[in-house]
CSV table of C-alpha atoms in Angstrom, one decimal:
chain,number,residue,atom,x,y,z
T,1,ASN,CA,16.7,61.4,-33.1
T,2,ALA,CA,13.4,59.5,-33.2
T,3,GLY,CA,12.8,59.7,-37.0
T,4,VAL,CA,9.1,58.9,-37.8
T,5,THR,CA,6.9,57.9,-34.8
T,6,GLN,CA,3.5,56.3,-35.2
T,7,THR,CA,0.9,55.7,-32.5
T,8,PRO,CA,-0.8,53.5,-31.6
T,9,LYS,CA,1.1,50.3,-32.5
T,10,PHE,CA,-2.1,48.2,-32.5
T,11,ARG,CA,-5.8,48.9,-32.5
T,12,ILE,CA,-9.0,46.9,-32.9
T,13,LEU,CA,-12.1,48.9,-34.1
T,14,LYS,CA,-15.7,47.9,-34.5
T,15,ILE,CA,-17.4,48.5,-37.8
T,16,GLY,CA,-18.6,52.1,-37.9
T,17,GLN,CA,-16.2,53.5,-35.3
T,18,SER,CA,-13.7,56.2,-36.0
T,19,MET,CA,-10.1,56.8,-35.1
T,20,THR,CA,-7.1,58.8,-35.8
T,21,LEU,CA,-3.7,57.3,-36.5
T,22,GLN,CA,-0.9,59.7,-35.4
T,23,CYS,CA,2.3,60.3,-37.2
T,24,THR,CA,5.1,62.7,-36.2
T,25,GLN,CA,8.6,63.3,-37.6
T,26,ASP,CA,11.5,65.2,-36.2
T,27,MET,CA,13.6,65.5,-39.3
T,28,ASN,CA,12.0,68.7,-40.6
T,29,HIS,CA,10.9,66.9,-43.8
T,30,ASN,CA,8.3,68.7,-46.0
T,31,TYR,CA,7.0,65.6,-47.6
T,32,MET,CA,4.9,63.1,-45.7
T,33,TYR,CA,2.9,60.1,-46.8
T,34,TRP,CA,0.5,57.5,-45.5
T,35,TYR,CA,0.6,54.0,-47.0
T,36,ARG,CA,-1.3,50.8,-46.2
T,37,GLN,CA,0.3,47.4,-46.6
T,38,ASP,CA,-1.8,44.3,-47.3
T,39,PRO,CA,-0.5,40.8,-47.8
T,40,GLY,CA,0.6,40.2,-51.4
T,41,MET,CA,-0.3,43.7,-52.4
T,42,GLY,CA,2.6,45.9,-51.7
T,43,LEU,CA,2.4,49.4,-50.2
T,44,LYS,CA,-0.4,51.6,-51.5
T,45,LEU,CA,-0.4,55.4,-51.1
T,46,ILE,CA,-3.4,56.7,-49.3
T,47,TYR,CA,-2.6,60.5,-48.9
T,48,TYR,CA,0.4,62.6,-49.1
T,49,SER,CA,1.5,66.1,-48.1
T,50,VAL,CA,4.2,68.4,-49.6
T,51,GLY,CA,4.1,70.8,-46.7
T,52,ALA,CA,2.0,72.3,-43.9
T,53,GLY,CA,-1.5,73.1,-45.1
T,54,ILE,CA,-1.1,71.1,-48.4
T,55,THR,CA,-2.5,67.6,-48.8
T,56,ASP,CA,-3.5,65.4,-51.8
T,57,LYS,CA,-5.0,62.1,-52.5
T,58,GLY,CA,-3.0,59.0,-53.4
T,59,GLU,CA,-4.0,55.8,-55.0
T,60,VAL,CA,-6.5,54.5,-52.4
T,61,PRO,CA,-7.9,57.6,-50.5
T,62,ASN,CA,-11.6,56.5,-50.0
T,63,GLY,CA,-12.6,56.2,-46.4
T,64,TYR,CA,-9.7,58.3,-45.1
T,65,ASN,CA,-8.9,61.9,-44.4
T,66,VAL,CA,-5.8,63.8,-43.5
T,67,SER,CA,-4.7,67.2,-42.2
T,68,ARG,CA,-1.2,68.8,-42.0
T,69,SER,CA,-1.3,71.8,-39.7
T,70,THR,CA,2.4,71.6,-38.8
T,71,THR,CA,5.6,70.3,-40.5
T,72,GLU,CA,6.0,67.6,-37.9
T,73,ASP,CA,2.5,66.0,-37.7
T,74,PHE,CA,0.4,64.2,-40.3
T,75,PRO,CA,-2.6,62.4,-38.7
T,76,LEU,CA,-4.7,60.0,-40.7
T,77,ARG,CA,-8.4,59.9,-39.8
T,78,LEU,CA,-10.7,56.9,-40.5
T,79,GLU,CA,-14.4,57.7,-40.4
T,80,LEU,CA,-16.9,54.8,-40.3
T,81,ALA,CA,-14.4,52.0,-40.2
T,82,ALA,CA,-15.0,49.0,-42.5
T,83,PRO,CA,-13.5,45.5,-42.5
T,84,SER,CA,-11.7,46.5,-45.8
T,85,GLN,CA,-9.7,48.9,-43.8
T,86,THR,CA,-8.0,46.1,-41.8
T,87,SER,CA,-4.4,46.6,-42.7
T,88,VAL,CA,-1.0,47.8,-41.5
T,89,TYR,CA,-0.6,51.5,-41.9
T,90,PHE,CA,2.8,53.2,-42.4
T,91,CYS,CA,3.6,56.8,-42.3
T,92,ALA,CA,6.7,58.0,-44.1
T,93,SER,CA,8.6,61.2,-44.7
T,94,THR,CA,11.3,62.5,-46.9
T,95,GLY,CA,13.4,65.7,-47.4
T,96,GLY,CA,13.8,64.9,-51.1
T,97,SER,CA,15.7,61.6,-51.1
T,98,PRO,CA,14.5,58.1,-50.1
T,99,LEU,CA,11.6,57.6,-47.7
T,100,HIS,CA,11.9,57.2,-43.9
T,101,PHE,CA,9.2,55.0,-42.5
T,102,GLY,CA,7.7,54.6,-39.1
T,103,ASN,CA,7.1,51.1,-37.6
T,104,GLY,CA,3.4,51.0,-38.5
T,105,THR,CA,0.0,50.8,-36.9
T,106,ARG,CA,-1.7,47.4,-37.1
T,107,LEU,CA,-5.5,48.0,-37.4
T,108,THR,CA,-8.2,45.3,-37.3
T,109,VAL,CA,-11.8,46.2,-38.0
T,110,THR,CA,-14.3,43.6,-36.9
G,1,GLN,CA,-1.0,43.1,-65.0
G,2,LYS,CA,0.5,44.9,-61.9
G,3,GLU,CA,2.7,47.8,-62.6
G,4,VAL,CA,5.4,46.3,-60.5
G,5,GLU,CA,5.7,42.5,-60.2
G,6,GLN,CA,8.0,40.9,-57.6
G,7,ASP,CA,8.8,37.2,-57.1
G,8,PRO,CA,6.6,36.3,-54.0
G,9,GLY,CA,8.9,33.7,-52.5
G,10,PRO,CA,9.2,32.8,-49.7
G,11,LEU,CA,12.8,32.1,-50.3
G,12,SER,CA,14.9,29.9,-47.9
G,13,VAL,CA,18.7,29.6,-48.3
G,14,PRO,CA,21.6,28.4,-46.2
G,15,GLU,CA,24.0,30.8,-44.6
G,16,GLY,CA,26.7,31.9,-47.0
G,17,ALA,CA,24.5,31.5,-50.2
G,18,ILE,CA,24.2,34.1,-52.9
G,19,VAL,CA,20.6,35.4,-53.0
G,20,SER,CA,18.9,36.9,-56.1
G,21,LEU,CA,15.8,38.9,-55.7
G,22,ASN,CA,13.9,40.3,-58.7
G,23,CYS,CA,11.3,42.7,-59.9
G,24,THR,CA,9.8,43.5,-63.3
G,25,TYR,CA,7.9,46.6,-64.2
G,26,SER,CA,5.8,47.9,-67.1
G,27,ASN,CA,6.1,51.7,-66.9
G,28,SER,CA,9.1,52.8,-69.0
G,29,ALA,CA,9.0,56.2,-67.3
G,30,PHE,CA,10.3,54.7,-64.1
G,31,GLN,CA,13.9,56.1,-63.6
G,32,TYR,CA,14.6,55.8,-59.9
G,33,PHE,CA,14.9,52.3,-58.4
G,34,MET,CA,15.1,51.3,-54.8
G,35,TRP,CA,15.3,48.3,-52.6
G,36,TYR,CA,13.9,48.3,-49.1
G,37,ARG,CA,14.4,45.7,-46.3
G,38,GLN,CA,11.6,45.2,-43.9
G,39,TYR,CA,12.0,43.2,-40.7
G,40,SER,CA,9.0,41.6,-39.0
G,41,ARG,CA,6.8,44.2,-37.3
G,42,LYS,CA,8.9,47.1,-38.5
G,43,GLY,CA,8.8,49.7,-41.2
G,44,PRO,CA,10.7,49.4,-44.4
G,45,GLU,CA,14.3,50.7,-44.4
G,46,LEU,CA,16.2,51.8,-47.5
G,47,LEU,CA,19.0,49.4,-48.6
G,48,MET,CA,20.0,50.8,-52.0
G,49,TYR,CA,18.9,53.1,-54.7
G,50,THR,CA,20.0,53.9,-58.2
G,51,TYR,CA,19.1,56.1,-61.2
G,52,SER,CA,20.8,54.3,-64.0
G,53,SER,CA,21.1,51.0,-65.7
G,54,GLY,CA,23.9,48.7,-64.7
G,55,ASN,CA,25.2,47.6,-61.3
G,56,LYS,CA,25.7,49.4,-58.0
G,57,GLU,CA,27.5,47.7,-55.2
G,58,ASP,CA,27.4,48.4,-51.5
G,59,GLY,CA,29.2,45.8,-49.3
G,60,ARG,CA,27.5,42.4,-49.8
G,61,PHE,CA,24.7,44.0,-51.7
G,62,THR,CA,24.5,44.6,-55.5
G,63,ALA,CA,21.6,46.3,-57.2
G,64,GLN,CA,21.2,45.7,-60.9
G,65,VAL,CA,18.9,47.6,-63.3
G,66,ASP,CA,18.2,46.6,-66.9
G,67,LYS,CA,15.9,49.3,-68.3
G,68,SER,CA,15.7,47.7,-71.7
G,69,SER,CA,14.1,44.6,-70.2
G,70,LYS,CA,12.3,46.5,-67.4
G,71,TYR,CA,14.0,44.3,-64.8
G,72,ILE,CA,15.8,45.0,-61.6
G,73,SER,CA,17.6,42.6,-59.2
G,74,LEU,CA,19.2,42.7,-55.8
G,75,PHE,CA,22.0,40.2,-55.1
G,76,ILE,CA,23.1,39.4,-51.6
G,77,ARG,CA,26.5,37.7,-51.3
G,78,ASP,CA,27.6,35.6,-48.3
G,79,SER,CA,24.1,35.8,-46.9
G,80,GLN,CA,23.7,35.9,-43.1
G,81,PRO,CA,20.8,35.0,-40.8
G,82,SER,CA,20.5,38.7,-40.0
G,83,ASP,CA,19.5,39.2,-43.7
G,84,SER,CA,16.2,37.3,-43.0
G,85,ALA,CA,13.5,39.8,-43.8
G,86,THR,CA,11.1,40.9,-46.5
G,87,TYR,CA,12.7,42.7,-49.4
G,88,LEU,CA,10.6,45.3,-51.3
G,89,CYS,CA,11.5,46.8,-54.7
G,90,ALA,CA,10.2,50.3,-55.3
G,91,MET,CA,10.4,52.7,-58.2
G,92,ARG,CA,9.2,56.0,-59.5
G,93,GLU,CA,9.5,58.6,-62.2
G,94,LEU,CA,12.6,60.8,-61.7
G,95,TYR,CA,10.9,64.0,-60.8
G,96,ASN,CA,7.8,62.6,-59.1
G,97,ASN,CA,8.5,62.1,-55.4
G,98,ASN,CA,4.8,61.4,-54.7
G,99,ASP,CA,4.1,58.4,-56.8
G,100,MET,CA,6.4,55.6,-55.6
G,101,ARG,CA,5.3,52.1,-56.7
G,102,PHE,CA,6.2,49.1,-54.6
G,103,GLY,CA,6.4,45.4,-55.3
G,104,ALA,CA,4.6,43.1,-52.9
G,105,GLY,CA,7.8,41.9,-51.3
G,106,THR,CA,9.8,38.7,-51.2
G,107,ARG,CA,10.3,37.0,-47.8
G,108,LEU,CA,13.8,35.7,-47.3
G,109,THR,CA,15.0,33.3,-44.6
G,110,VAL,CA,18.7,32.6,-44.2
G,111,LYS,CA,19.2,29.4,-42.2
G,112,PRO,CA,22.4,29.1,-40.0
């Protein structure tokens, strides 16, 4: 049972480039989330989904997009990367009780 | 003022010490309180959760919630080097799964 899997683990982007952070879970959870974690700031919610085909904005959605075509997958798209998007990104899922997190993607935008 | 404030640490203690980790919050609607442990280069993992004021014990860990003071604590007894990690408090309103608020985390080192 893999839980929540995120790829890639690390990535360096140049300003203005785009990329997709992948997240997949094998627990059949309906709820999935994307957070970013910055030093001294705690985890901030970017986007979430309550089921396939349904997504909504979190606290810090600007510069990001998501889609949820299946229960298992919840990719996060960065368009026109900016230095402010340098962060560690965590995907999480839940079936209604506490969150299960992946091990994160470390993204640097230079 | 941040909605959830957490002692930043870092905190360094000798093996066997009792550790106290703390958070305060401003939103009186928060009803569901959690502590997560995060090892370096890993995602957070749930340690404990509670709905109510008072204490909840699980092995060497005790979670304490004081809703009247808007203050929560995590106590670790007989701390071990394997407890070295960052500890995050988290909380949300009872029926709102989608708006979890996290503290910034306290980095703990337990020295052998």
